[in-house]
Tab-separated table of C-alpha atoms and ligand atoms in Angstrom:
chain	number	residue	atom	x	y	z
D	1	UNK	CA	-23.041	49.909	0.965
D	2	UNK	CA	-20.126	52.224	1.901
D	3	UNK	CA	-20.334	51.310	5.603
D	4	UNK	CA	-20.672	47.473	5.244
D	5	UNK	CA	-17.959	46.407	7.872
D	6	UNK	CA	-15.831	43.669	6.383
D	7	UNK	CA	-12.959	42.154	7.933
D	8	UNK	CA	-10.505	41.512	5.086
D	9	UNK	CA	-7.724	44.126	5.546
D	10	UNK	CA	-8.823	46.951	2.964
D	11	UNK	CA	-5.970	47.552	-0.056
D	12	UNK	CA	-5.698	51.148	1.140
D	13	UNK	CA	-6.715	52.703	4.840
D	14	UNK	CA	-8.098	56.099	4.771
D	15	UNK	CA	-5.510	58.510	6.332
D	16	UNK	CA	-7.862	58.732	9.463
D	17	UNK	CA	-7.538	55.114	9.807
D	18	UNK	CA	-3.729	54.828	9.060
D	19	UNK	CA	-2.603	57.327	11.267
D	20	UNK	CA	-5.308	57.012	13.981
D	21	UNK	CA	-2.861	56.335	16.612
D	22	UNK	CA	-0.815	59.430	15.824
D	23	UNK	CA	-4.240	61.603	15.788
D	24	UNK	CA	-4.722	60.310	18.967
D	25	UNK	CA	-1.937	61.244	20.721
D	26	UNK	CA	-1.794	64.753	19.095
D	27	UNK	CA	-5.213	65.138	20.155
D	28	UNK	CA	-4.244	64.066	23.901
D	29	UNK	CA	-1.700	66.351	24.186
D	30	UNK	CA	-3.700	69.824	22.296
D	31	UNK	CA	-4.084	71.990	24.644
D	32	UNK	CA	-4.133	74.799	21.939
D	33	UNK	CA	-7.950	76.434	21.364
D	34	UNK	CA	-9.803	74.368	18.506
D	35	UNK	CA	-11.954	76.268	16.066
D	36	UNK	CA	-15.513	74.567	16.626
D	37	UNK	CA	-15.949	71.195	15.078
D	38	UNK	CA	-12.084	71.112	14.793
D	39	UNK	CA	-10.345	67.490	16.203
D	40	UNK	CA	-7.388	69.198	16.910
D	41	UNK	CA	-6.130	73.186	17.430
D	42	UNK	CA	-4.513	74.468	13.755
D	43	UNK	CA	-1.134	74.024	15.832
D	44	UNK	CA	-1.804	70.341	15.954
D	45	UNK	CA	-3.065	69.643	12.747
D	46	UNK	CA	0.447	71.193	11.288
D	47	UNK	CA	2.095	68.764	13.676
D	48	UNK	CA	0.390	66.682	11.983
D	49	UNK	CA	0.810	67.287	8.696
D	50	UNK	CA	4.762	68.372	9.301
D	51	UNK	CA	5.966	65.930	11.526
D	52	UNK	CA	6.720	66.199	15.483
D	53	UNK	CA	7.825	64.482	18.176
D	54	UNK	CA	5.290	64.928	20.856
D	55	UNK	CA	6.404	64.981	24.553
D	56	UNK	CA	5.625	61.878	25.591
D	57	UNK	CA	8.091	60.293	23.257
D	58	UNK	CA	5.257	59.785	20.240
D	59	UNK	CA	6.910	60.346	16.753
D	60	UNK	CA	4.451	62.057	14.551
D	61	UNK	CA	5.186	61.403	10.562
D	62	UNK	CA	5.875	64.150	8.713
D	63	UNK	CA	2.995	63.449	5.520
D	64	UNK	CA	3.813	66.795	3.474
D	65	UNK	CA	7.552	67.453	3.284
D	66	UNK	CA	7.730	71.205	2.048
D	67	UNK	CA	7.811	74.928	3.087
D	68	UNK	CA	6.453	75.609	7.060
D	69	UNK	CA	4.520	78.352	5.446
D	70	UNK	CA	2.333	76.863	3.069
D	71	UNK	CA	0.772	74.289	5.394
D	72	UNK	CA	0.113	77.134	7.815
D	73	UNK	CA	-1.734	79.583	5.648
D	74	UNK	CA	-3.921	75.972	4.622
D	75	UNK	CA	-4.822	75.250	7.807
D	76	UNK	CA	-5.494	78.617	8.904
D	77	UNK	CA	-7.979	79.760	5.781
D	78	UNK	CA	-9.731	76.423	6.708
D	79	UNK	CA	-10.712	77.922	10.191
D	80	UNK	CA	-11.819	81.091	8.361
D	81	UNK	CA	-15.405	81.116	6.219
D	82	UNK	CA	-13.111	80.948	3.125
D	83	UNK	CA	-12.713	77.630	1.477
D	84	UNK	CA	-9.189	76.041	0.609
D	85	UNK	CA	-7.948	75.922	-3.390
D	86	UNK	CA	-4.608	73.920	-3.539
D	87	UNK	CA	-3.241	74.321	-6.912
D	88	UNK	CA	-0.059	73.342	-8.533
D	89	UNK	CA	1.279	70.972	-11.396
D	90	UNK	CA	0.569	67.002	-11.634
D	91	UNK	CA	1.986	65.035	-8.713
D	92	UNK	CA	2.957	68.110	-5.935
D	93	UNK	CA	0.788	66.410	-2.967
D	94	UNK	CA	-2.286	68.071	-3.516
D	95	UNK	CA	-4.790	64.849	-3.363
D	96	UNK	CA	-2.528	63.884	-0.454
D	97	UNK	CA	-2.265	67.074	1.274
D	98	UNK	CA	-6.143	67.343	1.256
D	99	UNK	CA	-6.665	63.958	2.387
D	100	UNK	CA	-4.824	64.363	5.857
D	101	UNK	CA	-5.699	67.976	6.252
D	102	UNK	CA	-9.585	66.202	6.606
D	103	UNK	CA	-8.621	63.518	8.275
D	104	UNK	CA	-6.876	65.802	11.048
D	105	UNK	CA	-9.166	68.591	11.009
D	106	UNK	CA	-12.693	66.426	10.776
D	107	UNK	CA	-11.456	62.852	11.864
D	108	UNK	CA	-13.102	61.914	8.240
D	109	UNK	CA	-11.303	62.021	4.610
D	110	UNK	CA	-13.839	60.256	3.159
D	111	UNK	CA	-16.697	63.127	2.255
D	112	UNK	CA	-14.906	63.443	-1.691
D	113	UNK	CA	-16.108	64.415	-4.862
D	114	UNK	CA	-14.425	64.185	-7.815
D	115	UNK	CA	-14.463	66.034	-10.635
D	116	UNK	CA	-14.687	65.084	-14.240
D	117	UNK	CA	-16.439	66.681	-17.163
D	118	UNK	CA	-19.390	64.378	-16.302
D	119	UNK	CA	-19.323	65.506	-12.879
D	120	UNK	CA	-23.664	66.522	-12.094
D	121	UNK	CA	-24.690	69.072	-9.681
D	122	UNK	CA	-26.175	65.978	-7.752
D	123	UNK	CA	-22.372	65.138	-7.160
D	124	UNK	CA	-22.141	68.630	-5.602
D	125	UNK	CA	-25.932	69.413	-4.386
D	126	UNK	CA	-28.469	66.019	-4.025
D	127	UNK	CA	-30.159	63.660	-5.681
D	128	UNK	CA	-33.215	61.737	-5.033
D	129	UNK	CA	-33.595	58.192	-4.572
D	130	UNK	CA	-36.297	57.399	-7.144
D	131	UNK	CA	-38.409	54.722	-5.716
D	132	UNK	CA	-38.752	56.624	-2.766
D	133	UNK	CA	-39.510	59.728	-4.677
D	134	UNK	CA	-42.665	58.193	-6.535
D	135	UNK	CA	-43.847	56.377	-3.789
D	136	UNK	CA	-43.906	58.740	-1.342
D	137	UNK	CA	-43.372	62.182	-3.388
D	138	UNK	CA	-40.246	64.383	-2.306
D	139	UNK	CA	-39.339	64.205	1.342
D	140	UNK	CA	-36.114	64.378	3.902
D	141	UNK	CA	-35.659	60.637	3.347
D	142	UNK	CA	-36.008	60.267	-0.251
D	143	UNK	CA	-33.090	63.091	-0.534
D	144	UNK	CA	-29.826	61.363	-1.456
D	145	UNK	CA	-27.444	63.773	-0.102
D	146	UNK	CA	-23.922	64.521	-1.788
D	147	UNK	CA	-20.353	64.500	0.149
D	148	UNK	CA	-20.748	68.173	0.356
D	149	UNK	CA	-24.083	68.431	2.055
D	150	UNK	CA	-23.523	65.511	4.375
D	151	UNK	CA	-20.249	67.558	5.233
D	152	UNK	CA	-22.549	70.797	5.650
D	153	UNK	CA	-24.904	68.409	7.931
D	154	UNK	CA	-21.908	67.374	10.312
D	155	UNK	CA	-19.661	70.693	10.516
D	156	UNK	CA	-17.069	68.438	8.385
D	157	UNK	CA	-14.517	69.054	5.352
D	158	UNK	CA	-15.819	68.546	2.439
D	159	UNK	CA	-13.209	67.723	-0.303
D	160	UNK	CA	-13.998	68.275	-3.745
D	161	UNK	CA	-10.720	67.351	-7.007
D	162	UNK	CA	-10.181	68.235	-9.755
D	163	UNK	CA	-12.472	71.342	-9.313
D	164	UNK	CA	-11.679	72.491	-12.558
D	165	UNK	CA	-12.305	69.238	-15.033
D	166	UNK	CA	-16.159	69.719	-14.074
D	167	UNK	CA	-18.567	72.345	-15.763
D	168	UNK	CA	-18.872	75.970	-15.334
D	169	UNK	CA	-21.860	75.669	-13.841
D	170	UNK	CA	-21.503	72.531	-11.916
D	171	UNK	CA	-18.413	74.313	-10.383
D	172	UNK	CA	-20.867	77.678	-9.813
D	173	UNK	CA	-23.390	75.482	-7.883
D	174	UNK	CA	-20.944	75.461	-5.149
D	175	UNK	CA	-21.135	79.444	-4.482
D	176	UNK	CA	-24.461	79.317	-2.695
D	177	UNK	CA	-22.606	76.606	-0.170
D	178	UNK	CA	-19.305	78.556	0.023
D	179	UNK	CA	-20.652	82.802	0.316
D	180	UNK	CA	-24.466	81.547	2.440
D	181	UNK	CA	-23.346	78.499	4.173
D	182	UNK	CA	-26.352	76.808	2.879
D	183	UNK	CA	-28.096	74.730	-0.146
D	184	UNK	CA	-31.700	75.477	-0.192
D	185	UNK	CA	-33.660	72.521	-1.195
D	186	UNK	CA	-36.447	73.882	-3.194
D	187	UNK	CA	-37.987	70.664	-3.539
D	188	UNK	CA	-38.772	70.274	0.278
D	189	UNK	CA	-39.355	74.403	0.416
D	190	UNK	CA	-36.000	74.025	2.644
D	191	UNK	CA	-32.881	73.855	2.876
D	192	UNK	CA	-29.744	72.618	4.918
D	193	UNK	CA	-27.892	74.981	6.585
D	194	UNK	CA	-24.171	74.194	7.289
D	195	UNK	CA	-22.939	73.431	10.817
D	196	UNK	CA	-19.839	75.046	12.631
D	197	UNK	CA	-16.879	72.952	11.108
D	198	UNK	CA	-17.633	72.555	7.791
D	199	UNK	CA	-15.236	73.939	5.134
D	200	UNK	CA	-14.060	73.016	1.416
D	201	UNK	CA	-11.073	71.797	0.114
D	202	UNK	CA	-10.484	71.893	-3.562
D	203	UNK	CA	-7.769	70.933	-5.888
D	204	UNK	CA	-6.802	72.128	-9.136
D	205	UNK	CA	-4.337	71.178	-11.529
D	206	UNK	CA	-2.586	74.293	-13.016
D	207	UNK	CA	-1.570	71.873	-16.162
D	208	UNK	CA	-4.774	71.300	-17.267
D	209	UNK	CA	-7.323	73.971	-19.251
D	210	UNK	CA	-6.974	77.211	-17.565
D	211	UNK	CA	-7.264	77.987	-13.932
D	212	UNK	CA	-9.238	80.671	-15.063
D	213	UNK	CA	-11.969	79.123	-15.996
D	214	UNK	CA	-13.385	79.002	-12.595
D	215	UNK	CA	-15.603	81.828	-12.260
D	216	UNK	CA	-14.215	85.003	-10.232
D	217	UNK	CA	-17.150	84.712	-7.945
D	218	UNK	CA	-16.134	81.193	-7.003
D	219	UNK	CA	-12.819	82.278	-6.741
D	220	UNK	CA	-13.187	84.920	-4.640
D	221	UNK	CA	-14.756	82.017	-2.119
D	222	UNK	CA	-11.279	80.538	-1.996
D	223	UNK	CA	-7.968	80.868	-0.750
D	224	UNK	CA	-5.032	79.674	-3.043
D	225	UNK	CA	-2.314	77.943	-2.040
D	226	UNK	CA	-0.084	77.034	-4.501
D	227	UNK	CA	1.932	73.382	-3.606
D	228	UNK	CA	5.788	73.885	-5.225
D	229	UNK	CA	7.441	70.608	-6.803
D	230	UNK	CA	10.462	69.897	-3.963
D	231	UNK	CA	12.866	72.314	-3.148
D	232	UNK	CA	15.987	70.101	-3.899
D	233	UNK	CA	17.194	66.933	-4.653
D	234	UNK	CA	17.411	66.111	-1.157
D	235	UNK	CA	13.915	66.985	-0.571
D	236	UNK	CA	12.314	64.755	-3.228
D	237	UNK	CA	14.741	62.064	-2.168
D	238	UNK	CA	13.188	62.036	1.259
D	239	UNK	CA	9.847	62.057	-0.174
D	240	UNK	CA	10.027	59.047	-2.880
D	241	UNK	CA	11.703	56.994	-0.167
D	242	UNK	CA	9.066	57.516	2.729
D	243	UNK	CA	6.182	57.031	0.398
D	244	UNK	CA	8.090	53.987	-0.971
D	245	UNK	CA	8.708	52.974	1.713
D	246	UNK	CA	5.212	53.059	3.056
D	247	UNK	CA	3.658	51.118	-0.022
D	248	UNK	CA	5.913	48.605	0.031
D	249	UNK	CA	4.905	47.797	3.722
D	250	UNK	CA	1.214	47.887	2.803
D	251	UNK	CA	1.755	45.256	-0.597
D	252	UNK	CA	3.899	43.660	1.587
D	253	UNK	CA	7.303	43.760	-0.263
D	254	UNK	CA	10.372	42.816	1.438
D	255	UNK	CA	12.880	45.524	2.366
D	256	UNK	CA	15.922	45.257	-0.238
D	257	UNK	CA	19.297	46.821	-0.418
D	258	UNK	CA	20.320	49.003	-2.693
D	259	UNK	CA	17.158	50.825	-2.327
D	260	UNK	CA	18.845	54.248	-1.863
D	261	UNK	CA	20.779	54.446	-4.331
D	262	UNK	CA	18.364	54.097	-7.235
D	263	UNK	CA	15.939	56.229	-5.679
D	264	UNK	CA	18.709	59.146	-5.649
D	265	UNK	CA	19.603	58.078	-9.118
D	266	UNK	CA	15.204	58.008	-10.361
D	267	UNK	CA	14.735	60.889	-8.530
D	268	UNK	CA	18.028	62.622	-10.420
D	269	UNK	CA	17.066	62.134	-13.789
D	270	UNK	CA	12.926	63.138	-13.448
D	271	UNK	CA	14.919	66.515	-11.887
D	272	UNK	CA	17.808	66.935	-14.651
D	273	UNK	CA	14.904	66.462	-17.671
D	274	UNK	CA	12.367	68.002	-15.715
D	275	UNK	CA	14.805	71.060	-15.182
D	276	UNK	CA	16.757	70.685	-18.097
D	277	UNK	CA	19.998	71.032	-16.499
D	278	UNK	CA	21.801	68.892	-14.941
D	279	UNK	CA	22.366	68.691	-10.966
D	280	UNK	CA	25.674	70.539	-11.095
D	281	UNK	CA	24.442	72.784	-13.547
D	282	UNK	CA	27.073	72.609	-16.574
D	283	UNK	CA	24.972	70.528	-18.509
D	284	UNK	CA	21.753	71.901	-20.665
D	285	UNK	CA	19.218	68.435	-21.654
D	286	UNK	CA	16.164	68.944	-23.555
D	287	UNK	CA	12.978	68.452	-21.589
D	288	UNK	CA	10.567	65.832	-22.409
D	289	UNK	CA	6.870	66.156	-22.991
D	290	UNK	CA	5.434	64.034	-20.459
D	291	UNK	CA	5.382	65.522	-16.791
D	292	UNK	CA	7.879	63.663	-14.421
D	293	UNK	CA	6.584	63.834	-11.573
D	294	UNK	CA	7.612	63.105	-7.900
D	295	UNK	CA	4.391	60.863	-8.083
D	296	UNK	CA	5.483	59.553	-11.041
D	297	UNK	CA	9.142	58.986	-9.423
D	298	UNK	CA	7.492	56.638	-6.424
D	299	UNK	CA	5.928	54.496	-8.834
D	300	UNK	CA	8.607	53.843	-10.624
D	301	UNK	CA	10.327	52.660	-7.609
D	302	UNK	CA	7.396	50.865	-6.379
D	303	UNK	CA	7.413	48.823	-9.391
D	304	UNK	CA	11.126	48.095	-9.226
D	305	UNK	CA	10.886	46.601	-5.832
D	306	UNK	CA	8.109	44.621	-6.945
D	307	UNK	CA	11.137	43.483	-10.004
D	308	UNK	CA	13.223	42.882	-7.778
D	309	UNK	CA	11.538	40.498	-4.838
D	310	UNK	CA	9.804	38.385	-7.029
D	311	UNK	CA	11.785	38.232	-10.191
D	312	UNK	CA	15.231	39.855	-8.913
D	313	UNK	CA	17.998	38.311	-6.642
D	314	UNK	CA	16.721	40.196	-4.076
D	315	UNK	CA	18.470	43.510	-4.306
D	316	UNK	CA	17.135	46.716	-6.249
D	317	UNK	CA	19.179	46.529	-9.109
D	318	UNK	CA	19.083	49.622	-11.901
D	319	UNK	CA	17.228	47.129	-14.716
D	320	UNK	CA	14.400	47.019	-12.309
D	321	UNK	CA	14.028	50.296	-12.340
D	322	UNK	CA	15.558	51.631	-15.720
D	323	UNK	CA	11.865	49.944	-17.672
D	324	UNK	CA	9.607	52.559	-15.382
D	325	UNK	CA	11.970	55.103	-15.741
D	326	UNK	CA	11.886	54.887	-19.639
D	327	UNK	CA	7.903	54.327	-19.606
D	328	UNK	CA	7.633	57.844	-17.957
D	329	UNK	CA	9.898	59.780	-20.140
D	330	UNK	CA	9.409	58.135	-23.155
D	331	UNK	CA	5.547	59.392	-23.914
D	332	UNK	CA	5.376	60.472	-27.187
D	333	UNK	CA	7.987	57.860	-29.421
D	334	UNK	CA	9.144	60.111	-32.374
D	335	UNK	CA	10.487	63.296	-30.040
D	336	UNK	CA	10.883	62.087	-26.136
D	337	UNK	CA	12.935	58.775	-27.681
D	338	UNK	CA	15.508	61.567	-29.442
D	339	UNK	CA	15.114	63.418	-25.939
D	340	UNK	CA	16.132	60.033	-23.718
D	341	UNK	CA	19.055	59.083	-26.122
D	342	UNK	CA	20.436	62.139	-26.466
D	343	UNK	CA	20.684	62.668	-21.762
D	344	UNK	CA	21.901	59.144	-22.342
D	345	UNK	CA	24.620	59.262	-24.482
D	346	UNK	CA	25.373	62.825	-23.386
D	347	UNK	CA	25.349	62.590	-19.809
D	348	UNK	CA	25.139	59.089	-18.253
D	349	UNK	CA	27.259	57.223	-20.245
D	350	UNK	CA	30.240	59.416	-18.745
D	351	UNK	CA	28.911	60.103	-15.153
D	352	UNK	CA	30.922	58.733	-12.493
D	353	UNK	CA	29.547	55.698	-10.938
D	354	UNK	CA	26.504	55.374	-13.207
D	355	UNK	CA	27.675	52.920	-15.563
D	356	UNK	CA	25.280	50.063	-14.138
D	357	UNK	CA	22.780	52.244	-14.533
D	358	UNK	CA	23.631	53.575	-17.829
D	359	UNK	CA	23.912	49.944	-19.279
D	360	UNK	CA	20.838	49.184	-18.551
D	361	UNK	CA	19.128	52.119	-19.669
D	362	UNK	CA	20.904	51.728	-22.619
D	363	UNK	CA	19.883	47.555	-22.949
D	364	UNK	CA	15.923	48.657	-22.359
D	365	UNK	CA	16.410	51.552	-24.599
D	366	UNK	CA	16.913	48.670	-27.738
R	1	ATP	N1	6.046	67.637	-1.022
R	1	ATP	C1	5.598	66.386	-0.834
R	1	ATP	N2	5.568	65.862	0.404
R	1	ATP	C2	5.115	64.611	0.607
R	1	ATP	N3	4.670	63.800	-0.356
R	1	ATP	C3	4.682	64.255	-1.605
R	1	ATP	C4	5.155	65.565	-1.917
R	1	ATP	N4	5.061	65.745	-3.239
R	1	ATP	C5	4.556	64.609	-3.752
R	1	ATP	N5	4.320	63.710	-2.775
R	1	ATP	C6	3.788	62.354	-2.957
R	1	ATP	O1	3.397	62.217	-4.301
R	1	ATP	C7	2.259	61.391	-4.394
R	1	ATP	C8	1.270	62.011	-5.354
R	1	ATP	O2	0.676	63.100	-4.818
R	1	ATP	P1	-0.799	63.532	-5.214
R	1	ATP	O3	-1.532	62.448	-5.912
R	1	ATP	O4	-1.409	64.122	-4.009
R	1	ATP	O5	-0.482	64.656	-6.301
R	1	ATP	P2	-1.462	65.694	-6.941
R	1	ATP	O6	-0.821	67.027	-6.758
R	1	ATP	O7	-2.846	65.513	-6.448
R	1	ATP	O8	-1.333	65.291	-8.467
R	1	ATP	P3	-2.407	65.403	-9.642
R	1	ATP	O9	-2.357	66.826	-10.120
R	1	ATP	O10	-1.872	64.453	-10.661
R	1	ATP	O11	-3.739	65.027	-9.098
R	1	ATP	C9	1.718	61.186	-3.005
R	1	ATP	O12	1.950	59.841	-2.678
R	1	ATP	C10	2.561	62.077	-2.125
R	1	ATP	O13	2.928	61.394	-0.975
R	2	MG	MG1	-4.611	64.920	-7.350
């Protein structure tokens, strides 16, 4: 039952739950106009989203850390009758982007489809609870409505990822419920019209099989925003160390020192063989085949910390981190091991104040 109430604390709080009190308090203080159904005005939910520090002294998160611009042209298409595509390779924030884009905009994350090649227009349209069906034939409450209509039903976001993985004409299904605003339900001779607030957020991964295989009259239901991997070094710094940060206080892991400094140095390496240059910029490195990730960055950190307080003395050290680091670079043994060796050798072994780090690389290497 998806609304049993229990009252173990739940592994991971929805964002609406997490950052309740900072919804609040944005909400308290919007005195900007709020497209109907909206919980806050577009200017709040980009508070939101961005980061603020309200009047009253309230310190609003910053949950996306990227260009002004991009979050603004989101949150505006979602208060027009065009739905939202964020697209953009593995691990740029776009699961996490839509998450607290609902949870601002509709106070609910939760209304989700994903998308798989198995994905069935019932995921998308609605089913029918069987025993219900043949007992009474078809009727309102032998409907089992999807995420998307109950969003339609309540003037919420709907969120749908992964758009792309499901079939053409799963994907098509949703053009009815994007151009009319409604999903007849021929079945009842009805059909459920959508109620001021509800929009769609998709997400796409521009890695996987074409883009273009959604249909160009879907598309032309969206607006696409494209998320960018982080700016600088800086940038993805700040990003890997909030979000570590932030999962280590929900497992509960104990703050350690030396944190920092092997974030910078995780975060430089996915960027120099990501890139394939180095930092300064006088050094060409091949580039491996898997994708590194700033997703893939925080849980290799994650896991280190994990090393570290219960195995470790305590302090991040590089071993704790150098295992993850080689698990995401080396995928594919034959070329990404000649790939790792040859940034090793060439480039850590002689950068200043890397030699910890370098050794053991080198020692997990074998
Ligand atoms: N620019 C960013 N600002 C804030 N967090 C970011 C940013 N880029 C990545 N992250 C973090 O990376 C993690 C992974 O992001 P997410 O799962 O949303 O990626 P994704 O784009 O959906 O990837 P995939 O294509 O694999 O589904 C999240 O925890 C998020 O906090
Ligand atoms: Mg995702």
């Amino acid at each position: 039952m998806s609304d049993e109430k229990t009252s173990a604390p739940v592994l991971r709080a929805h964002a609406e739950e997490a950052f309740a009190g900072e919804l609040a308090a944005l909400a308290a203080r919007d005195d900007r106009p709020r497209p109907p159904g909206w919980r806050l005005s577009p200017w709040a939910v980009a508070d939101y989203l961005l980061g603020a520090r309200l009047p009253d002294g309230t310190v609003v998160t910053p949950k996306y850390v990227g260009p002004r611009r991009i979050v603004e042209v989101a949150v505006s298409t979602l208060a027009t009758d065009r739905a939202l595509l964020l697209l953009g390779v593995p691990g740029t924030a776009k699961t996490w982007v839509s998450e607290h884009l609902a949870a601002a905009i509709s106070g609910d994350s939760t209304l989700l489809v994903q998308g798989t090649a198995g994905t069935a227009e019932e995921a998308v349209r609605y089913g029918w609870n069987y025993a219900q069906l043949l007992a009474n034939g078809p009727s309102r409450a032998a409907l089992v409505p999807s995420p998307v209509l109950r969003a339609m039903a309540d003037g919420k976001i709907a969120r749908v990822e992964e758009l792309t993985r499901m079939p053409a004409d799963v994907q098509d299904s949703l053009i009815t419920v994007l151009s009319e605003k409604t999903l007849p339900i021929p079945e009842l001779s009805g059909e459920t019209q959508a109620v001021r607030g509800f929009n769609l957020i998709a997400t796409a991964n521009d890695r996987d099989r074409g883009v273009q295989e959604i249909s160009s009259a879907l598309r032309r239901r969206f607006n696409t925003v494209v998320l960018p991997l982080p700016a600088t070094l800086d940038d993805e710094v700040e990003i890997v160390s909030r979000r570590v940060g932030q999962l280590g206080r929900a497992l509960e892991l104990p703050e350690l020192p030396g944190g920092a400094q092997e974030i910078r140095r995780v975060v430089t390496v996915f960027r120099e063989l990501r890139d394939g240059l180095t930092i300064d910029g006088r050094t060409k490195v091949r580039t491996p085949t898997g994708t590194l990730s700033t997703a893939e960055a925080i849980s290799v950190v994650t896991n280190g910390l994990a090393l570290a307080a219960h195995f470790g003395d305590g302090v991040l050290r590089p071993a704790d981190v150098a295992t993850g680091v080689l698990g995401a670079v080396v995928r594919d043994r034959t070329t990404d091991q000649a790939v790792w060796r040859e940034y090793l050798e060439g480039v850590l072994r002689d950068r200043d104040g890397w030699q910890d780090f370098y050794r053991a690389a080198r020692e997990m290497s074998g």
